[in-house]
Coordinates of C-alpha atoms in Angstrom, one line a residue:
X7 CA 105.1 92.4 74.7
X8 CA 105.3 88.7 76.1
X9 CA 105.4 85.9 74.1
X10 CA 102.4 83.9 75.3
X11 CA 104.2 80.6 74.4
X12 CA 107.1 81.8 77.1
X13 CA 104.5 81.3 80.1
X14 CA 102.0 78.8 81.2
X15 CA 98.6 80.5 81.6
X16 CA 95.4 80.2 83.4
X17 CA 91.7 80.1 81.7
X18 CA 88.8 80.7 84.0
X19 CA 85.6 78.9 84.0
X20 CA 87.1 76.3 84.8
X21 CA 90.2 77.3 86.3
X22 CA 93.2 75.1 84.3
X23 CA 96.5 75.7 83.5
X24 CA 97.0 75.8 79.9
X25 CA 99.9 76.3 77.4
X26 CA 100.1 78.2 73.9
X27 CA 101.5 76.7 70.7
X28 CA 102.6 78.9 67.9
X29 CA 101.0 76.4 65.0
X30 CA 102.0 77.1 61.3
X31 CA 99.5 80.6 60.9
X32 CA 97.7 80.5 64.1
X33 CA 98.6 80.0 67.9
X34 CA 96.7 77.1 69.3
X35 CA 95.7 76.5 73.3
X36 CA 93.7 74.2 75.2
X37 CA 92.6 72.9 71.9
X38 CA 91.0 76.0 70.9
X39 CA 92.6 78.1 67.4
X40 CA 93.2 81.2 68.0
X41 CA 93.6 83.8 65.4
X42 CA 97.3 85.5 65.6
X43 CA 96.2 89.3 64.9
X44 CA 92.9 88.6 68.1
X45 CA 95.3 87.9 70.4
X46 CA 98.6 90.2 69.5
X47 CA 96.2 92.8 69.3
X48 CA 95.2 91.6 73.0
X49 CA 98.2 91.8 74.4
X50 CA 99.4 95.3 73.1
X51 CA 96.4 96.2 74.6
X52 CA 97.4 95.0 78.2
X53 CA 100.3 96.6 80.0
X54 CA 103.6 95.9 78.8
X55 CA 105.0 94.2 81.9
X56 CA 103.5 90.8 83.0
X57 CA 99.7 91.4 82.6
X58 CA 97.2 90.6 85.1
X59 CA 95.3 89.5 82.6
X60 CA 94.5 89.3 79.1
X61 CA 90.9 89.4 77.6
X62 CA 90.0 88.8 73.8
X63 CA 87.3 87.0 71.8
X64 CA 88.2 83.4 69.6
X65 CA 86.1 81.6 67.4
X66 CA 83.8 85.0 66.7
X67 CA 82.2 85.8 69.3
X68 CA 83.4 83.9 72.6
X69 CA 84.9 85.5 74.8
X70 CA 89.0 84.4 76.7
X71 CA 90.0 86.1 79.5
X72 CA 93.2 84.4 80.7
X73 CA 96.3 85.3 83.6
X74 CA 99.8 84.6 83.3
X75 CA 100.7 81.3 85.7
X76 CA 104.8 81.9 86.8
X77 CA 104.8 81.3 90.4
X78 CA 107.8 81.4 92.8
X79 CA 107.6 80.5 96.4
X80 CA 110.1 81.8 98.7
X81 CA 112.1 81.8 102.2
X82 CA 113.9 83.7 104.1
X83 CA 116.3 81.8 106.4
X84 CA 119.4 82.8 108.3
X85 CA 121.9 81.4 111.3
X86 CA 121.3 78.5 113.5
X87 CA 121.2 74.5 112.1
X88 CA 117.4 74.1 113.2
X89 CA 116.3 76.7 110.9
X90 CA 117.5 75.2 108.3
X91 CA 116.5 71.7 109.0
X92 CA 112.8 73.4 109.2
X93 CA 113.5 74.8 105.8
X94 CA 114.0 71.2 104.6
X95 CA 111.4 70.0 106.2
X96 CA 109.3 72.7 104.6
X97 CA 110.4 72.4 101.5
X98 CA 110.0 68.2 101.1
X99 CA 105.9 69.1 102.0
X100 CA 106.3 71.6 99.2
X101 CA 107.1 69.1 96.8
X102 CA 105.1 66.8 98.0
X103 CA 102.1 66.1 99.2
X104 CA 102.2 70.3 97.6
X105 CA 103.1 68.9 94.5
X106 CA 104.6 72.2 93.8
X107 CA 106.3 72.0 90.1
X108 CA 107.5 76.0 89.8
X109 CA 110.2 77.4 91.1
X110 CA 111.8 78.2 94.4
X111 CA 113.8 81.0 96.1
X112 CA 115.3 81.3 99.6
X113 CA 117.2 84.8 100.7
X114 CA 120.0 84.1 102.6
X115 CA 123.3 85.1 103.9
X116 CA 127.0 84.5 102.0
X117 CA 127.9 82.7 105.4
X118 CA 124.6 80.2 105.3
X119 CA 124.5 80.1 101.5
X120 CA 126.4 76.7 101.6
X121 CA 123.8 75.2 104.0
X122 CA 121.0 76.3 101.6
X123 CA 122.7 75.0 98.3
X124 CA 123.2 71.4 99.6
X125 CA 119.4 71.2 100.9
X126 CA 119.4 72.1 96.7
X127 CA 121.6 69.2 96.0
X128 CA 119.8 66.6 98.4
X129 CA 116.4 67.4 97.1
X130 CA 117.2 67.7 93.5
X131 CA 116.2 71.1 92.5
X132 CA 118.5 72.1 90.3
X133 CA 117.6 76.0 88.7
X134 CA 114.4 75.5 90.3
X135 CA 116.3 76.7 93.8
X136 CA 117.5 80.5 93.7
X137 CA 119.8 81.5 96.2
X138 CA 119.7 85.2 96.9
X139 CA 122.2 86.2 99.3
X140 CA 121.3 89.6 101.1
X141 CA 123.7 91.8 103.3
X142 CA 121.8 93.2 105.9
X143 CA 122.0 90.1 107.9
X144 CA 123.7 91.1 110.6
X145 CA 120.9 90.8 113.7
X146 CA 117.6 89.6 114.6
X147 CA 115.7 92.6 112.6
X148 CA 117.5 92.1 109.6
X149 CA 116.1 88.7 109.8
X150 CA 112.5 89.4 110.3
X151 CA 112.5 91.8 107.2
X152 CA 115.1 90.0 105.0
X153 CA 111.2 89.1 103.9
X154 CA 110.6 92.4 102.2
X155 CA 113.7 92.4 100.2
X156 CA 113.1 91.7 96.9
X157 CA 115.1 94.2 94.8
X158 CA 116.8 90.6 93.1
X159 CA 115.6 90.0 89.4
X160 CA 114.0 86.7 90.4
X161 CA 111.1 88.5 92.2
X162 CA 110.3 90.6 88.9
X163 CA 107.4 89.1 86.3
X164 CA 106.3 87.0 88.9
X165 CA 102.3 85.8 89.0
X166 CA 101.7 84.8 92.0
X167 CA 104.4 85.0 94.4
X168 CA 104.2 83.1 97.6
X169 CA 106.4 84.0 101.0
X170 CA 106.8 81.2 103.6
X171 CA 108.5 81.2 106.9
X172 CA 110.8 77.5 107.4
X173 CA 108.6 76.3 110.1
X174 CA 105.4 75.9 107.6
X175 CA 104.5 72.3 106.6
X176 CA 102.5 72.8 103.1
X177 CA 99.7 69.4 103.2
X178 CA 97.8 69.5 100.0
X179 CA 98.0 70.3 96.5
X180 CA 98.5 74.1 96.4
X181 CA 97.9 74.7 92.2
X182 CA 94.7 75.2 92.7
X183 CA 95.5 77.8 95.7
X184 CA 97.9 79.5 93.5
X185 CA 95.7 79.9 90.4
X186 CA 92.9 81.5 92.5
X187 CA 94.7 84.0 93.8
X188 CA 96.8 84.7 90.2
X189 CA 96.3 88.3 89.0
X190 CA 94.7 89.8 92.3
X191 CA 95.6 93.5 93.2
X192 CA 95.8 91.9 96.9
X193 CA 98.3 90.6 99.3
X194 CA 96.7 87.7 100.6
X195 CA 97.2 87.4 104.8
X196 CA 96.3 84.8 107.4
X197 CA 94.1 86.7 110.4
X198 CA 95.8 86.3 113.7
X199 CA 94.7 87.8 116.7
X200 CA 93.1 91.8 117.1
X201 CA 94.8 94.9 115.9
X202 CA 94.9 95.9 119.4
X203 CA 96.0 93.4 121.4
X204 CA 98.9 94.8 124.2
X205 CA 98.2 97.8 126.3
X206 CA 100.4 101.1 126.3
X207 CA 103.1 99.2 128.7
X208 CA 103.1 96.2 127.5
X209 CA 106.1 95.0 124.7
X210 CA 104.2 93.6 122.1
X211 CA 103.0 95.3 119.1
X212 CA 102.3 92.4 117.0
X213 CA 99.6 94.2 114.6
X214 CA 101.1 97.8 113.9
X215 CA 98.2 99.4 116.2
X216 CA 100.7 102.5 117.6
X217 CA 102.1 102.9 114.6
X218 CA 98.5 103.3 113.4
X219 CA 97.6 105.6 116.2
X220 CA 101.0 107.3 115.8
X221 CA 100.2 108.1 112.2
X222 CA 96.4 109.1 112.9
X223 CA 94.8 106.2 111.0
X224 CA 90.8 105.6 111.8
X225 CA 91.2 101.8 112.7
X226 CA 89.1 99.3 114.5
X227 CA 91.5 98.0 117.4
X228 CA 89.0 94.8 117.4
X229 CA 89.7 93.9 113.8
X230 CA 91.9 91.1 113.0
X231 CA 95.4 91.7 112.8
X232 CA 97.3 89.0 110.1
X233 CA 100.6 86.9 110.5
X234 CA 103.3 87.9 108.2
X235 CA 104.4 84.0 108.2
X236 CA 102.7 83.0 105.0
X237 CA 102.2 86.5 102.0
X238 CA 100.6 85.5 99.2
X239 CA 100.5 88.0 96.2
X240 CA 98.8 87.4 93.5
X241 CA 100.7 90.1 91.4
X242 CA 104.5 90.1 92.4
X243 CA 104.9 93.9 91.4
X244 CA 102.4 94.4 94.3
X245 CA 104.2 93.1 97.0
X246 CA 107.5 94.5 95.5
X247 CA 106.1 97.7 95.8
X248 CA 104.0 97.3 99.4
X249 CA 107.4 95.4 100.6
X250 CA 109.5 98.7 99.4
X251 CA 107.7 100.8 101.6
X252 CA 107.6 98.0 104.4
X253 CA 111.3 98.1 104.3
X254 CA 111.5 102.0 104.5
X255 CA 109.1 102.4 106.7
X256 CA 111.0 100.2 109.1
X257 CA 114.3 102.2 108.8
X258 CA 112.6 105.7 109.6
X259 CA 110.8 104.4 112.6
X260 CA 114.1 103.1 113.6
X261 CA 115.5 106.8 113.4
X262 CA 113.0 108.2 114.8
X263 CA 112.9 106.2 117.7
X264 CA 116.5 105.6 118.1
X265 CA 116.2 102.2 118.7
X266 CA 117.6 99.7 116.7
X267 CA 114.1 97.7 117.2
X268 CA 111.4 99.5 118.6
X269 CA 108.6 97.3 119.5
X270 CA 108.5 93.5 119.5
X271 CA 107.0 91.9 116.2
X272 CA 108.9 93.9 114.2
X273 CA 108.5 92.5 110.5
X274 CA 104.9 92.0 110.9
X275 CA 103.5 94.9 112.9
X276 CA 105.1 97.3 109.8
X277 CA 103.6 95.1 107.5
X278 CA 100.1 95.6 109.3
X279 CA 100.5 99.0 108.9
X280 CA 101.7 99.2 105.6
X281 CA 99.2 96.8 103.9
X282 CA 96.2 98.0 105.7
X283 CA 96.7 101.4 105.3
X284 CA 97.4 101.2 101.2
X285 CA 94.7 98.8 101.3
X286 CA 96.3 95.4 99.6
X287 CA 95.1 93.8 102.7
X288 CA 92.9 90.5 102.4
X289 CA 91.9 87.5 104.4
X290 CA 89.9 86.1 101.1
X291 CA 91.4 82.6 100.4
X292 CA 93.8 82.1 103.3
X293 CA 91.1 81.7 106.2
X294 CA 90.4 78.1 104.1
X295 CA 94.2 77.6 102.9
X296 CA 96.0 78.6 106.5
X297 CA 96.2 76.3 109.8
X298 CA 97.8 78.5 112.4
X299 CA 99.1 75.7 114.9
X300 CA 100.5 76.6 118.5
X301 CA 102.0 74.4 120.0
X302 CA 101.5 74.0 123.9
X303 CA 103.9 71.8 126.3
X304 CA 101.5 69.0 127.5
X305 CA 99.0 69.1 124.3
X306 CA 99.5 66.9 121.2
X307 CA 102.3 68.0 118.7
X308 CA 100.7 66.7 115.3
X309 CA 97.6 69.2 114.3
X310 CA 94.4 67.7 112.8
X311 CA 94.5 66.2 109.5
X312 CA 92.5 68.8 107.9
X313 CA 94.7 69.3 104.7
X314 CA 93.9 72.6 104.0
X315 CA 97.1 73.5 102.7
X316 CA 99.6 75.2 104.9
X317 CA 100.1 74.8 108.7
X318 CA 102.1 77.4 110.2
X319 CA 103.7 75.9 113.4
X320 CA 103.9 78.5 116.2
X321 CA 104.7 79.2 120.1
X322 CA 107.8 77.2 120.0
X323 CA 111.7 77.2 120.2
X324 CA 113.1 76.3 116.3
X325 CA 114.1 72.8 118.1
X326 CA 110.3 72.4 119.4
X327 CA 108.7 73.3 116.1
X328 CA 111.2 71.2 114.1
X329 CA 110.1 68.3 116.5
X330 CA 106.6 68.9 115.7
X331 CA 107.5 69.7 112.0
X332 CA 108.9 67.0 111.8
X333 CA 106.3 64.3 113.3
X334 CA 103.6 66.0 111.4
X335 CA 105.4 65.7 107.8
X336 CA 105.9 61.6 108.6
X337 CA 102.2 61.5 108.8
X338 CA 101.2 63.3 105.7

């Protein structure tokens, strides 16, 4: 069982953060006592692994039902300089204006490790920066799905857990982001384009539709597909687990096929597959958190100042979205 003063917590109606304080015979929180044997009894009720939630009555007869707050946000980021100088750039907006104040993870290689622990140093992070260094690094594949793999103990307990690619700019605030989508059985996606977009010739697969028709799925090739840039989980167990299966179902199409990448797209067209057909797919939230920005030779390079939370920068080289990056950040 947890101990609830270990972990920050969030009480509904109105959302807030909150903390608990073991006080003499009683625990105390948000200025409310709370009888010991209520809320023991509460959480030997809930599973014994990180809750979604814990419900119990205070005071008599009102009622508590609050979610364990221990967010980590996390990259994946591999190889040449300008990645890396995206990932800084990302990281400063997550700071600030994100005002982002839990803690941060970035899978890596053992060659780029040193790049990513003195973007640590430089910014100050201290413990707050895991490094996760991951051996499957060796081509382009590995890096789209060095995503998925979160077998490292950091990813365990976590509520939510946020993925990022480097060349999103996070700003506004995202607490209040992460606290709504806290304890949700989802995997929270940005919608991006249609399920079927490509023809039988063409090389794009960019939503998973012939895996989909490959396995016999009933799908709407009109629906939305998402972009596996930005994953929000409001449970980390359930993206461990839909991320598992990501992973392995990328390996067996890769045997069956025979080719070392099948299809173009490759990280998120499994991940359409995979999340739609275990339904953990949902666009609730991101639609009015997500700017999906493409950038277009001749158009402006700073997006509108809509501060919605993230803008994914897209349709670039790394050097061309680092540009834009960039500008955009010295605005906010």
């Amino acid at each position: 069982m947890f101990n609830p003063e270990t972990l920050e917590w969030i009480s509904s109606c109105p959302d807030r953060v909150i903390d608990f304080q073991k006080c003499g015979d009683h625990y105390q929180a948000d200025g409310v006592r709370i009888d010991p044997d209520t809320i023991e009894a509460a959480f030997r009720k809930a599973h014994p692994s990180l809750p979604a939630s814990v419900t119990f009555l205070y005071e008599g007869w009102k009622v508590a039902r609050i979610r364990p707050f221990r967010p980590l946000v996390y990259y994946a980021a591999f190889g040449e300089d300008d990645i890396f100088r995206c990932l800084s750039l990302s990281l400063r907006s997550l700071l600030h204006p994100g005002q982002y104040r839990g803690e941060i993870a970035v899978i890596t290689s053992s060659d780029d490790a040193p790049k990513v622990e003195a973007l640590r140093d430089d910014l100050n992070l201290g413990e707050r920066l895991h490094i996760i260094c991951v051996s499957e690094h060796a081509d382009i594949v590995d890096f789209c799905l060095a995503r998925f793999r979160l077998s490292d103990p950091v990813f365990s307990h976590r509520q939510p857990l946020l993925y990022l690619d480097c060349d999103v700019v996070i700003d506004a605030p995202i607490e209040t982001f992460l606290m709504q989508i806290a304890g949700s059985d989802k995997i929270h996606v940005m919608p991006e384009g249609q399920i079927g977009e490509g023809h039988e010739s063409s090389s794009g697969h960019w939503f998973g539709w012939r895996m989909m028709a490959e396995d016999g799925m009933t799908f709407d090739r009109r629906a939305p597909g998402f972009s596996a840039g930005i994953l929000a989980s409001g449970q980390g167990a359930v993206l461990q687990f839909s991320a598992h299966l990501a992973l392995a179902t990328a390996e067996s199409f890769q045997n069956k096929s025979e080719e070392r990448r099948p299809f173009l797209g490759y990280d998120q067209c499994v991940a359409n597959y995979v999340f739609l057909k275990t339904d953990v797919r949902s666009f609730e939230y991101m639609r009015n958190a997500v700017l999906l920005f493409r950038l277009r030779e001749g158009a402006p390079n700073t997006p509108p100042m809509r501060g919605r939370g993230f803008v994914h920068f897209l349709n670039a080289s790394t050097a061309g979205k680092y540009a834009a990056m960039e500008q955009y950040v010295e605005t906010l």
